C-alpha cells in the first residue's frame, strides 16, 4: 500500500481550481476529493527513487470553503488518523474580498517539540497554531516564502548525524548536503513539522529560492563561480539543488495552464524514471542560465505578484554585471507594465532587498566599483575578497540593475491607471524594516506609493554584532561614512534616495499586507515564546500595524 511521505501542500488556488503537491512511498494514483464534489487525480512521477504527484482539481465554486481528503490508490491518507488539527480546506476567492499576503524568508527547520529551540519559536509554526485555534478566523490568502526554505549548507545536528551514517563527513562537502537524496532529507525535516505541514496543506503558497537553498552567496561573482566549479563536489550539489527545487518548490508555483504547457513537466511524467531528463535540464540551466525562467507571475484579483529570480539569472562578467539577464529583465518589465489599470497593487517579490541601510548600500556600490577596477588591480583583488567575506551581493552591488528597477517601479507606478501601491517584498538580511524611496527634484516620480518591505527571518538567528551593524547602517554617521566610500569608488549617485520609515525589527517574524480595493495595510508580527520559553503557548504579537494607502 502506498503511504503519504510528504504533503499535501496546497499550492496554486484561483476561483475554480487548485493544485496539490504530494510525495508517496511508491508509484500510485494520487487523488484529491473536495467536500463540494470537485476532485482531481494524477499518476505519480519518479525522480531519484522518489514518487511525486501534482494533483489539479477543477470545478471549485468561487467564494467557498471546501474540506478535502487525499487518497493514494483509493486509500485515504489525509487527514491523518487521530489528528488534533482542523480539516485542511481550500478557500477559493470570489474577487470581492480583501487579499491577505503574508511573507517572510529564512527558515531553519524547528527542532522536535520536546527540545528547546535555540533561536526562539518558529513564526510559521506559531501562525499555524493561531489559525488552527480559530479555523474560521483570519488567515492569509497566500504565503510568499522569499527564499532559504531549506539550508543546504547549515544543517541541524540531527541531519548531520544522518549524513554521518550515510557517508564520511571528512570528505567534501563535509556536513553540507551533497546530492538529491540529502536534499530530500532537508524537506522532510522542514515540512514534516506537524503544525507547518498542516499550515502548508490549508494555505496556498508561492516560493522562490535564495542562496542557502543551494549554498551561501550563490553566484556572488564570476571569480566565485570559477573557484567553486574547480572543486570536485560542486557540480553534483548544484544539479541536485536545482532538481530538488524544481520538484519541491517550482512546480507548485505554476498554474494548471502553465503546467499543461510545460514540456519538461510532460517529459518527466511520460518516462518511467524522470531523473535523467530532470538532470539534463539542471545541467542546461547551469550552462546557460538564460535558457530557464524560474520567475513567475500570480494574480490575486486586482493584486499582481511578480516573483523574481535574483540568484540564477545574474550576469556576472565584471563590466556587464546585472542582477537579471536581458531576457529576465525584459520579462519583469513586460509583466509589470502589462494591462495598465487592471491591478490596484503591484508586489515585486525579490529575495534580496532593493533598498538597504544606507551604509550597506554604499559599501556594496563601492566594492562593485573596486572589483570593476576603478582604483586599480590591487584594489580590485581586495574588493573581491571583501565581496565574498562580507556578502556584498545585493541589488546595490549591481548598480545598473538597481537603477533599472527604480525606473521600472516609477514607470509602473505612474499615469492615470497607476496602482495605489508598488511594494518590493524581500527577506535575506535577518531583520525587518520599511523604507520609502524618493525621486530627484525635476524628475517625474511615480503616482503610486512605493515601499521596500523587508521581513526576515521566519526562524533563524542574528548575532548581536550584526544587529548593531544594521542599526548603525541606518544612522546619520553610517550614511556619512557610506558617502566617503562612494566618493573613493567614483560611484554615481543612485537613481533614488530613500529613508527608513519603520524598524529595524529583529526576531522571528512575518509581515502581512491586507489589500482591499485601493487600500493597503501592513502588519508585522513577532513570534514570542510561551511558558518556560517553549513552543507550547507561543504566539504572534503585533509589533506595528499601519495604513499604506487609504
Short mmCIF file of C-alpha atoms in Angstrom, two decimals:
data_model
loop_
_atom_site.label_atom_id
_atom_site.label_comp_id
_atom_site.label_asym_id
_atom_site.label_seq_id
_atom_site.Cartn_x
_atom_site.Cartn_y
_atom_site.Cartn_z
CA UNK A 1 0.00 0.00 0.00
CA UNK A 2 1.29 3.47 -0.88
CA UNK A 3 1.99 5.79 2.05
CA UNK A 4 1.97 9.58 2.13
CA UNK A 5 5.57 10.60 2.84
CA UNK A 6 5.30 14.36 2.47
CA UNK A 7 2.49 16.83 1.90
CA UNK A 8 -0.11 17.58 0.92
CA UNK A 9 0.89 21.11 0.03
CA UNK A 10 -1.86 23.36 -1.28
CA UNK A 11 -0.07 25.44 -3.92
CA UNK A 12 -1.99 27.24 -6.68
CA UNK A 13 -5.58 28.39 -5.99
CA UNK A 14 -7.90 30.55 -8.07
CA UNK A 15 -11.69 30.92 -8.18
CA UNK A 16 -12.35 27.48 -9.65
CA UNK A 17 -9.18 25.37 -9.50
CA UNK A 18 -6.33 24.35 -7.22
CA UNK A 19 -3.20 22.17 -7.27
CA UNK A 20 -1.97 19.86 -4.50
CA UNK A 21 1.59 18.52 -4.20
CA UNK A 22 2.32 15.14 -2.56
CA UNK A 23 5.12 12.62 -2.21
CA UNK A 24 4.18 8.92 -1.96
CA UNK A 25 6.20 5.88 -0.94
CA UNK A 26 5.76 4.09 -4.28
CA UNK A 27 4.15 4.56 -7.71
CA UNK A 28 0.42 5.14 -7.39
CA UNK A 29 -2.51 7.33 -8.38
CA UNK A 30 -2.96 10.35 -6.12
CA UNK A 31 -6.46 11.76 -5.84
CA UNK A 32 -7.92 14.80 -4.09
CA UNK A 33 -11.64 14.86 -3.24
CA UNK A 34 -13.28 18.05 -2.03
CA UNK A 35 -16.42 18.18 0.07
CA UNK A 36 -18.36 20.03 -2.63
CA UNK A 37 -17.79 17.26 -5.17
CA UNK A 38 -14.80 18.67 -7.05
CA UNK A 39 -11.98 16.19 -7.49
CA UNK A 40 -8.82 15.51 -9.44
CA UNK A 41 -6.20 12.82 -9.80
CA UNK A 42 -2.71 12.35 -11.18
CA UNK A 43 -0.30 9.48 -11.55
CA UNK A 44 2.96 9.87 -9.64
CA UNK A 45 6.22 10.56 -11.47
CA UNK A 46 9.62 9.31 -10.31
CA UNK A 47 12.83 11.24 -9.62
CA UNK A 48 15.84 9.59 -7.97
CA UNK A 49 13.72 6.84 -6.44
CA UNK A 50 11.09 9.23 -5.05
CA UNK A 51 7.49 9.40 -6.22
CA UNK A 52 5.64 12.71 -6.55
CA UNK A 53 2.36 13.99 -7.90
CA UNK A 54 0.89 17.41 -8.52
CA UNK A 55 -2.87 16.93 -8.48
CA UNK A 56 -5.04 19.51 -10.29
CA UNK A 57 -8.63 20.00 -9.10
CA UNK A 58 -11.19 21.82 -11.25
CA UNK A 59 -14.84 22.69 -10.68
CA UNK A 60 -14.46 24.55 -7.40
CA UNK A 61 -17.00 27.28 -6.67
CA UNK A 62 -15.69 30.85 -6.19
CA UNK A 63 -16.05 32.25 -2.67
CA UNK A 64 -16.40 28.87 -0.94
CA UNK A 65 -14.52 26.83 1.65
CA UNK A 66 -14.18 23.11 0.94
CA UNK A 67 -12.60 20.49 3.16
CA UNK A 68 -10.66 17.87 1.22
CA UNK A 69 -9.05 14.49 1.58
CA UNK A 70 -6.13 12.85 -0.23
CA UNK A 71 -6.24 9.26 -1.45
CA UNK A 72 -3.43 7.07 -2.80
CA UNK A 73 -4.76 4.18 -4.89
CA UNK A 74 -8.22 4.78 -3.38
CA UNK A 75 -6.96 4.62 0.23
CA UNK A 76 -7.45 7.79 2.28
CA UNK A 77 -4.11 9.04 3.66
CA UNK A 78 -5.07 12.62 4.60
CA UNK A 79 -6.30 13.88 7.05
CA UNK A 80 -4.02 11.86 9.29
CA UNK A 81 -5.80 9.49 11.69
CA UNK A 82 -6.45 10.96 15.15
CA UNK A 83 -5.10 14.39 14.15
CA UNK A 84 -5.96 17.13 16.63
CA UNK A 85 -5.71 19.75 13.89
CA UNK A 86 -8.76 21.01 11.96
CA UNK A 87 -9.57 19.65 8.49
CA UNK A 88 -7.49 21.03 5.64
CA UNK A 89 -9.57 23.23 3.37
CA UNK A 90 -9.42 25.05 0.04
CA UNK A 91 -10.71 28.63 0.15
CA UNK A 92 -11.49 29.96 -3.32
CA UNK A 93 -11.54 33.74 -3.86
CA UNK A 94 -14.53 35.50 -5.35
CA UNK A 95 -12.65 38.64 -6.41
CA UNK A 96 -14.51 40.91 -3.98
CA UNK A 97 -12.88 40.22 -0.62
CA UNK A 98 -9.63 41.60 0.74
CA UNK A 99 -6.45 39.76 -0.21
CA UNK A 100 -4.09 38.93 2.67
CA UNK A 101 -0.49 38.29 1.66
CA UNK A 102 1.83 37.02 4.40
CA UNK A 103 5.54 36.89 3.60
CA UNK A 104 8.98 36.25 5.03
CA UNK A 105 12.18 34.31 4.39
CA UNK A 106 14.99 32.36 6.02
CA UNK A 107 13.61 29.39 7.94
CA UNK A 108 15.66 26.79 9.74
CA UNK A 109 13.61 23.69 10.44
CA UNK A 110 12.31 23.80 14.01
CA UNK A 111 13.59 21.12 16.42
CA UNK A 112 11.18 18.48 17.77
CA UNK A 113 8.53 19.81 20.13
CA UNK A 114 10.20 18.27 23.19
CA UNK A 115 13.51 20.06 22.52
CA UNK A 116 14.41 23.64 23.39
CA UNK A 117 14.54 25.88 20.35
CA UNK A 118 17.81 27.86 20.49
CA UNK A 119 16.54 30.62 18.18
CA UNK A 120 13.03 31.01 19.61
CA UNK A 121 9.66 29.94 18.24
CA UNK A 122 9.19 29.43 14.52
CA UNK A 123 6.90 32.15 13.13
CA UNK A 124 5.28 29.74 10.64
CA UNK A 125 4.68 27.17 13.34
CA UNK A 126 3.15 29.86 15.55
CA UNK A 127 0.96 31.13 12.71
CA UNK A 128 -0.28 27.57 12.17
CA UNK A 129 -1.25 27.27 15.84
CA UNK A 130 -3.19 30.51 15.71
CA UNK A 131 -5.15 29.51 12.61
CA UNK A 132 -5.80 26.02 13.98
CA UNK A 133 -7.20 27.51 17.18
CA UNK A 134 -9.70 29.61 15.18
CA UNK A 135 -10.07 27.93 11.76
CA UNK A 136 -12.93 30.25 10.73
CA UNK A 137 -10.98 33.38 11.65
CA UNK A 138 -8.49 35.47 9.75
CA UNK A 139 -5.87 33.64 7.72
CA UNK A 140 -3.57 34.53 4.80
CA UNK A 141 -4.85 34.04 1.28
CA UNK A 142 -1.29 33.21 0.26
CA UNK A 143 2.11 32.69 1.85
CA UNK A 144 5.02 34.20 -0.08
CA UNK A 145 8.17 32.37 1.00
CA UNK A 146 11.02 34.51 -0.28
CA UNK A 147 14.00 32.20 -0.10
CA UNK A 148 16.07 29.94 2.12
CA UNK A 149 13.23 27.47 2.55
CA UNK A 150 15.96 24.91 3.28
CA UNK A 151 19.59 25.35 4.28
CA UNK A 152 21.85 23.08 2.26
CA UNK A 153 24.96 24.46 3.97
CA UNK A 154 23.80 24.81 7.60
CA UNK A 155 22.20 21.54 8.66
CA UNK A 156 20.77 20.59 12.04
CA UNK A 157 22.52 18.23 14.47
CA UNK A 158 20.01 15.51 13.60
CA UNK A 159 20.69 15.87 9.87
CA UNK A 160 24.44 15.97 10.48
CA UNK A 161 24.17 12.64 12.31
CA UNK A 162 22.07 11.25 9.43
CA UNK A 163 24.72 12.38 6.92
CA UNK A 164 27.49 10.84 9.01
CA UNK A 165 25.69 7.49 8.96
CA UNK A 166 25.46 7.73 5.16
CA UNK A 167 29.00 8.88 4.24
CA UNK A 168 32.22 10.21 5.71
CA UNK A 169 31.98 13.87 6.71
CA UNK A 170 35.75 14.11 6.31
CA UNK A 171 35.23 14.30 2.55
CA UNK A 172 33.89 17.45 0.86
CA UNK A 173 31.35 18.93 1.22
CA UNK A 174 31.52 17.64 4.79
CA UNK A 175 28.38 18.27 6.81
CA UNK A 176 26.68 20.11 3.96
CA UNK A 177 24.31 18.23 1.66
CA UNK A 178 25.90 16.57 -1.36
CA UNK A 179 23.20 15.05 -3.57
CA UNK A 180 19.50 14.77 -4.31
CA UNK A 181 18.78 12.23 -1.57
CA UNK A 182 20.31 14.52 1.03
CA UNK A 183 18.23 17.43 -0.23
CA UNK A 184 15.08 15.36 0.31
CA UNK A 185 16.13 14.96 3.94
CA UNK A 186 16.03 18.77 4.34
CA UNK A 187 12.47 18.93 3.00
CA UNK A 188 11.34 16.09 5.26
CA UNK A 189 12.84 17.80 8.28
CA UNK A 190 11.28 21.15 7.40
CA UNK A 191 7.85 20.19 6.05
CA UNK A 192 7.01 17.26 8.36
CA UNK A 193 6.80 19.55 11.38
CA UNK A 194 3.14 18.78 12.28
CA UNK A 195 1.89 22.36 12.50
CA UNK A 196 3.81 23.57 9.46
CA UNK A 197 2.69 20.52 7.49
CA UNK A 198 -0.93 21.36 8.30
CA UNK A 199 -0.40 25.05 7.52
CA UNK A 200 1.02 24.28 4.08
CA UNK A 201 -1.90 21.93 3.43
CA UNK A 202 -4.51 24.63 4.00
CA UNK A 203 -2.91 27.97 2.99
CA UNK A 204 -1.69 28.37 -0.62
CA UNK A 205 2.00 29.14 -1.01
CA UNK A 206 4.32 30.75 -3.57
CA UNK A 207 8.07 30.16 -3.26
CA UNK A 208 11.35 31.35 -4.75
CA UNK A 209 14.90 30.29 -3.89
CA UNK A 210 17.71 32.32 -2.39
CA UNK A 211 21.34 31.36 -1.80
CA UNK A 212 21.09 28.85 1.08
CA UNK A 213 18.68 26.72 -0.94
CA UNK A 214 21.90 25.89 -2.84
CA UNK A 215 24.85 27.46 -0.97
CA UNK A 216 25.67 30.67 0.87
CA UNK A 217 26.32 33.59 -1.53
CA UNK A 218 25.43 31.52 -4.58
CA UNK A 219 26.58 33.34 -7.76
CA UNK A 220 28.33 36.18 -5.95
CA UNK A 221 30.74 36.84 -8.81
CA UNK A 222 32.40 35.31 -11.87
CA UNK A 223 35.51 34.62 -9.81
CA UNK A 224 33.40 32.88 -7.15
CA UNK A 225 31.81 30.65 -9.81
CA UNK A 226 35.21 29.76 -11.30
CA UNK A 227 36.60 28.82 -7.90
CA UNK A 228 33.68 26.65 -6.85
CA UNK A 229 33.47 24.90 -10.21
CA UNK A 230 37.06 23.78 -9.67
CA UNK A 231 36.00 21.66 -6.68
CA UNK A 232 35.11 18.02 -7.11
CA UNK A 233 31.77 18.18 -5.29
CA UNK A 234 30.10 21.33 -6.62
CA UNK A 235 28.51 20.01 -9.81
CA UNK A 236 26.54 17.28 -8.05
CA UNK A 237 25.50 19.73 -5.34
CA UNK A 238 24.26 22.32 -7.81
CA UNK A 239 22.42 19.91 -10.10
CA UNK A 240 20.77 18.23 -7.11
CA UNK A 241 19.81 21.61 -5.68
CA UNK A 242 18.15 22.71 -8.92
CA UNK A 243 16.45 19.34 -9.39
CA UNK A 244 15.06 19.27 -5.86
CA UNK A 245 13.94 22.90 -6.11
CA UNK A 246 12.07 22.15 -9.36
CA UNK A 247 10.30 19.20 -7.75
CA UNK A 248 9.53 20.57 -4.30
CA UNK A 249 9.04 24.29 -4.90
CA UNK A 250 8.93 25.42 -8.53
CA UNK A 251 6.27 23.08 -9.91
CA UNK A 252 3.69 24.24 -7.40
CA UNK A 253 4.26 27.88 -8.36
CA UNK A 254 2.74 27.24 -11.79
CA UNK A 255 -0.91 27.46 -12.76
CA UNK A 256 -2.69 24.41 -14.23
CA UNK A 257 -2.44 26.03 -17.66
CA UNK A 258 1.29 26.62 -17.29
CA UNK A 259 1.77 23.04 -16.12
CA UNK A 260 -0.15 21.71 -19.11
CA UNK A 261 2.11 23.71 -21.45
CA UNK A 262 5.41 22.86 -19.71
CA UNK A 263 7.46 20.47 -21.91
CA UNK A 264 9.79 19.47 -19.06
CA UNK A 265 6.88 18.52 -16.80
CA UNK A 266 5.40 16.47 -19.64
CA UNK A 267 8.72 14.74 -20.34
CA UNK A 268 9.30 13.84 -16.67
CA UNK A 269 5.80 12.42 -16.35
CA UNK A 270 5.98 10.44 -19.59
CA UNK A 271 9.09 8.46 -18.70
CA UNK A 272 9.16 5.70 -16.05
CA UNK A 273 12.07 7.47 -14.34
CA UNK A 274 12.45 11.20 -14.92
CA UNK A 275 15.83 11.52 -13.19
CA UNK A 276 17.96 11.78 -16.33
CA UNK A 277 15.52 14.17 -18.01
CA UNK A 278 15.49 16.47 -14.99
CA UNK A 279 19.23 16.20 -14.53
CA UNK A 280 19.75 17.23 -18.14
CA UNK A 281 17.51 20.25 -17.56
CA UNK A 282 19.51 21.24 -14.47
CA UNK A 283 22.79 20.90 -16.37
CA UNK A 284 21.43 23.08 -19.18
CA UNK A 285 20.24 25.71 -16.72
CA UNK A 286 23.73 25.80 -15.19
CA UNK A 287 25.45 26.05 -18.57
CA UNK A 288 23.01 28.65 -19.92
CA UNK A 289 21.01 30.35 -17.15
CA UNK A 290 19.15 32.45 -19.72
CA UNK A 291 17.56 29.26 -21.11
CA UNK A 292 15.48 28.79 -17.94
CA UNK A 293 12.97 31.06 -16.20
CA UNK A 294 12.36 30.50 -12.51
CA UNK A 295 10.49 33.80 -12.11
CA UNK A 296 6.70 33.76 -12.38
CA UNK A 297 3.57 35.87 -12.08
CA UNK A 298 0.48 35.33 -9.97
CA UNK A 299 -2.66 37.46 -9.93
CA UNK A 300 -4.95 37.56 -6.89
CA UNK A 301 -7.92 39.58 -8.05
CA UNK A 302 -6.55 43.07 -8.56
CA UNK A 303 -3.26 42.29 -6.82
CA UNK A 304 -0.37 41.37 -9.12
CA UNK A 305 2.56 39.42 -7.69
CA UNK A 306 5.82 39.06 -9.62
CA UNK A 307 8.25 36.62 -8.00
CA UNK A 308 11.71 37.34 -9.38
CA UNK A 309 14.76 35.07 -9.53
CA UNK A 310 17.72 37.13 -8.30
CA UNK A 311 20.15 34.20 -7.99
CA UNK A 312 20.32 32.04 -11.12
CA UNK A 313 19.52 34.83 -13.61
CA UNK A 314 22.56 37.01 -12.87
CA UNK A 315 25.13 38.27 -15.35
CA UNK A 316 28.50 38.07 -13.56
CA UNK A 317 31.09 39.40 -16.03
CA UNK A 318 32.60 42.35 -14.12
CA UNK A 319 31.91 45.03 -16.72
CA UNK A 320 28.47 43.67 -17.58
CA UNK A 321 27.22 42.74 -14.10
CA UNK A 322 23.44 42.60 -13.82
CA UNK A 323 21.07 41.16 -11.26
CA UNK A 324 18.88 39.93 -14.14
CA UNK A 325 19.99 38.77 -17.57
CA UNK A 326 18.43 40.66 -20.51
CA UNK A 327 15.64 38.12 -21.03
CA UNK A 328 14.73 38.14 -17.35
CA UNK A 329 14.79 41.94 -17.18
CA UNK A 330 12.56 42.08 -20.26
CA UNK A 331 10.13 39.59 -18.72
CA UNK A 332 9.91 41.62 -15.50
CA UNK A 333 9.24 44.80 -17.44
CA UNK A 334 6.56 43.17 -19.60
CA UNK A 335 4.76 41.71 -16.60
CA UNK A 336 4.88 44.92 -14.56
CA UNK A 337 3.55 47.04 -17.43
CA UNK A 338 1.03 44.56 -18.81
CA UNK A 339 -2.60 45.78 -18.95
CA UNK A 340 -2.27 49.05 -17.01
CA UNK A 341 -5.30 49.73 -14.86
CA UNK A 342 -6.00 46.03 -14.36
CA UNK A 343 -4.42 45.90 -10.90
CA UNK A 344 -4.54 48.10 -7.81
CA UNK A 345 -1.35 46.82 -6.16
CA UNK A 346 1.92 45.58 -7.64
CA UNK A 347 4.06 43.33 -5.43
CA UNK A 348 7.57 42.51 -6.62
CA UNK A 349 8.97 39.57 -4.67
CA UNK A 350 12.78 39.53 -4.71
CA UNK A 351 14.64 37.59 -2.04
CA UNK A 352 17.29 40.31 -1.81
CA UNK A 353 16.25 43.82 -0.70
CA UNK A 354 16.37 46.59 -3.26
CA UNK A 355 16.72 49.39 -0.66
CA UNK A 356 19.24 48.60 2.09
CA UNK A 357 20.60 50.51 5.09
CA UNK A 358 22.49 53.43 3.56
CA UNK A 359 25.97 52.40 4.72
CA UNK A 360 25.42 48.86 3.42
CA UNK A 361 24.22 50.16 0.05
CA UNK A 362 27.17 52.50 -0.40
CA UNK A 363 29.63 49.80 0.73
CA UNK A 364 28.25 47.40 -1.87
CA UNK A 365 28.33 50.01 -4.66
CA UNK A 366 31.89 50.99 -3.64
CA UNK A 367 33.00 47.37 -3.61
CA UNK A 368 31.45 46.80 -7.06
CA UNK A 369 33.46 49.76 -8.35
CA UNK A 370 36.68 48.36 -6.87
CA UNK A 371 36.04 44.97 -8.46
CA UNK A 372 35.49 46.67 -11.83
CA UNK A 373 38.99 48.14 -11.49
CA UNK A 374 38.05 51.76 -10.77
CA UNK A 375 41.00 52.03 -8.34
CA UNK A 376 43.40 49.59 -9.99
CA UNK A 377 44.20 45.88 -9.79
CA UNK A 378 45.31 45.83 -6.13
CA UNK A 379 42.06 47.40 -5.01
CA UNK A 380 40.17 45.00 -7.33
CA UNK A 381 41.70 41.98 -5.58
CA UNK A 382 40.80 43.49 -2.22
CA UNK A 383 37.25 44.19 -3.47
CA UNK A 384 36.70 40.56 -4.45
CA UNK A 385 37.88 39.29 -1.07
CA UNK A 386 35.65 41.81 0.69
CA UNK A 387 32.67 40.98 -1.53
CA UNK A 388 32.83 37.31 -0.56
CA UNK A 389 33.73 37.85 3.08
CA UNK A 390 31.02 40.44 3.77
CA UNK A 391 28.26 39.11 1.44
CA UNK A 392 28.21 42.27 -0.68
CA UNK A 393 25.99 40.98 -3.48
CA UNK A 394 22.56 42.60 -3.18
CA UNK A 395 20.92 44.94 -5.72
CA UNK A 396 23.33 47.69 -4.65
CA UNK A 397 26.25 45.56 -5.87
CA UNK A 398 24.68 45.68 -9.35
CA UNK A 399 24.27 49.48 -9.72
CA UNK A 400 22.83 49.43 -13.24
CA UNK A 401 20.21 46.88 -12.15
CA UNK A 402 19.40 48.94 -9.07
CA UNK A 403 18.71 51.99 -11.21
CA UNK A 404 16.79 49.96 -13.79
CA UNK A 405 14.45 48.67 -11.10
CA UNK A 406 13.95 52.22 -9.86
CA UNK A 407 12.99 53.25 -13.37
CA UNK A 408 10.61 50.34 -13.84
CA UNK A 409 8.92 50.98 -10.49
CA UNK A 410 8.42 54.64 -11.40
CA UNK A 411 7.00 53.76 -14.80
CA UNK A 412 4.66 51.09 -13.48
CA UNK A 413 3.50 53.43 -10.72
CA UNK A 414 2.79 56.44 -12.93
CA UNK A 415 -0.08 57.71 -15.01
CA UNK A 416 -3.88 57.75 -14.79
CA UNK A 417 -4.04 53.95 -14.43
CA UNK A 418 -1.31 53.74 -11.79
CA UNK A 419 -1.78 51.28 -8.93
CA UNK A 420 -2.21 52.58 -5.40
CA UNK A 421 0.99 50.91 -4.23
CA UNK A 422 4.12 49.31 -5.64
CA UNK A 423 5.85 47.24 -2.96
CA UNK A 424 9.16 45.41 -3.21
CA UNK A 425 8.96 42.41 -0.85
CA UNK A 426 12.25 40.96 0.36
CA UNK A 427 13.99 38.97 3.07
CA UNK A 428 17.57 37.66 3.44
CA UNK A 429 19.05 40.20 5.87
CA UNK A 430 17.65 38.76 9.13
CA UNK A 431 15.81 41.86 10.21
CA UNK A 432 12.66 43.70 9.15
CA UNK A 433 12.17 47.29 8.08
CA UNK A 434 10.18 49.61 5.86
CA UNK A 435 11.94 52.04 3.51
CA UNK A 436 10.41 54.59 1.16
CA UNK A 437 12.21 55.98 -1.92
CA UNK A 438 12.01 59.45 -3.36
CA UNK A 439 12.96 60.59 -6.84
CA UNK A 440 15.24 63.58 -7.53
CA UNK A 441 13.70 67.00 -7.97
CA UNK A 442 12.94 67.74 -11.56
CA UNK A 443 12.23 64.13 -12.42
CA UNK A 444 8.84 62.51 -12.73
CA UNK A 445 8.31 60.29 -9.71
CA UNK A 446 5.53 57.73 -9.52
CA UNK A 447 1.95 58.47 -8.52
CA UNK A 448 1.73 55.21 -6.57
CA UNK A 449 3.18 54.93 -3.09
CA UNK A 450 6.40 52.90 -3.38
CA UNK A 451 7.79 50.91 -0.46
CA UNK A 452 10.55 48.44 0.30
CA UNK A 453 9.12 45.90 2.76
CA UNK A 454 11.74 43.55 4.19
CA UNK A 455 10.89 40.70 6.57
CA UNK A 456 13.39 38.12 7.77
CA UNK A 457 13.90 35.68 9.41
CA UNK A 458 10.93 33.39 9.82
CA UNK A 459 13.02 31.12 12.04
CA UNK A 460 16.73 31.86 12.35
CA UNK A 461 19.17 33.93 14.36
CA UNK A 462 21.24 37.06 14.03
CA UNK A 463 24.33 37.69 16.19
CA UNK A 464 24.44 40.87 18.31
CA UNK A 465 27.22 42.44 16.23
CA UNK A 466 25.06 42.23 13.10
CA UNK A 467 22.15 43.88 14.91
CA UNK A 468 24.44 46.73 15.85
CA UNK A 469 25.80 46.87 12.32
CA UNK A 470 22.37 47.17 10.71
CA UNK A 471 21.27 49.83 13.19
CA UNK A 472 24.46 51.75 12.52
CA UNK A 473 23.93 51.33 8.76
CA UNK A 474 20.73 53.37 9.02
CA UNK A 475 22.31 56.11 11.17
CA UNK A 476 23.44 59.56 10.04
CA UNK A 477 27.06 58.68 10.80
CA UNK A 478 26.77 55.45 8.85
CA UNK A 479 25.34 57.37 5.92
CA UNK A 480 28.23 59.85 6.05
CA UNK A 481 30.78 57.03 6.03
CA UNK A 482 28.94 55.49 3.09
CA UNK A 483 29.26 58.73 1.12
CA UNK A 484 33.02 58.72 1.71
CA UNK A 485 33.24 55.19 0.34
CA UNK A 486 31.16 56.15 -2.69
CA UNK A 487 33.49 59.08 -3.45
CA UNK A 488 36.54 56.82 -3.17
CA UNK A 489 35.00 54.44 -5.70
CA UNK A 490 33.87 57.20 -8.05
CA UNK A 491 30.35 55.80 -7.68
CA UNK A 492 27.48 57.53 -9.43
CA UNK A 493 24.58 58.60 -7.26
CA UNK A 494 21.78 56.03 -7.23
CA UNK A 495 18.63 56.85 -9.19
CA UNK A 496 16.64 57.32 -5.98
CA UNK A 497 17.22 58.32 -2.39
CA UNK A 498 15.29 56.70 0.44
CA UNK A 499 14.50 56.90 4.12
CA UNK A 500 13.67 54.28 6.67
CA UNK A 501 10.08 54.70 7.86
CA UNK A 502 9.87 51.63 10.09
CA UNK A 503 12.26 49.37 12.01
CA UNK A 504 14.71 47.87 12.20
CA UNK A 505 13.00 44.98 14.00
CA UNK A 506 14.71 41.77 15.00
CA UNK A 507 13.39 38.31 15.83
CA UNK A 508 11.39 35.55 14.14
CA UNK A 509 8.68 37.42 12.28
CA UNK A 510 6.16 37.67 9.46
CA UNK A 511 4.69 40.63 7.57
CA UNK A 512 1.13 40.68 6.26
CA UNK A 513 -0.35 43.01 3.64
CA UNK A 514 -4.13 43.34 3.62
CA UNK A 515 -5.21 44.69 0.23
CA UNK A 516 -8.81 45.66 -0.48
CA UNK A 517 -9.64 47.81 -3.47
CA UNK A 518 -7.01 50.53 -3.43
CA UNK A 519 -6.46 50.36 0.32
CA UNK A 520 -3.44 48.67 1.85
CA UNK A 521 -2.50 47.90 5.44
CA UNK A 522 0.73 46.42 6.77
CA UNK A 523 1.17 44.36 9.93
CA UNK A 524 4.42 42.98 11.37
CA UNK A 525 4.20 40.20 13.94
CA UNK A 526 6.89 38.62 16.12
CA UNK A 527 6.78 35.04 17.36
CA UNK A 528 7.01 35.14 21.15
CA UNK A 529 7.85 32.11 23.29
CA UNK A 530 5.25 30.58 25.57
CA UNK A 531 5.63 29.15 29.03
CA UNK A 532 9.22 28.48 30.06
CA UNK A 533 10.43 29.66 26.67
CA UNK A 534 8.96 26.70 24.78
CA UNK A 535 6.74 26.26 21.73
CA UNK A 536 3.69 25.47 23.85
CA UNK A 537 1.75 28.68 24.17
CA UNK A 538 3.94 30.61 21.73
CA UNK A 539 2.04 33.36 19.94
CA UNK A 540 2.38 36.05 17.33
CA UNK A 541 2.48 39.55 18.80
CA UNK A 542 1.73 42.57 16.63
CA UNK A 543 4.72 44.92 16.65
CA UNK A 544 3.38 47.51 14.25
CA UNK A 545 0.32 47.99 12.08
CA UNK A 546 -0.02 50.88 9.67
CA UNK A 547 -2.03 52.11 6.73
CA UNK A 548 -0.04 52.29 3.50
CA UNK A 549 -2.81 53.64 1.29
CA UNK A 550 -6.26 54.75 2.42
#
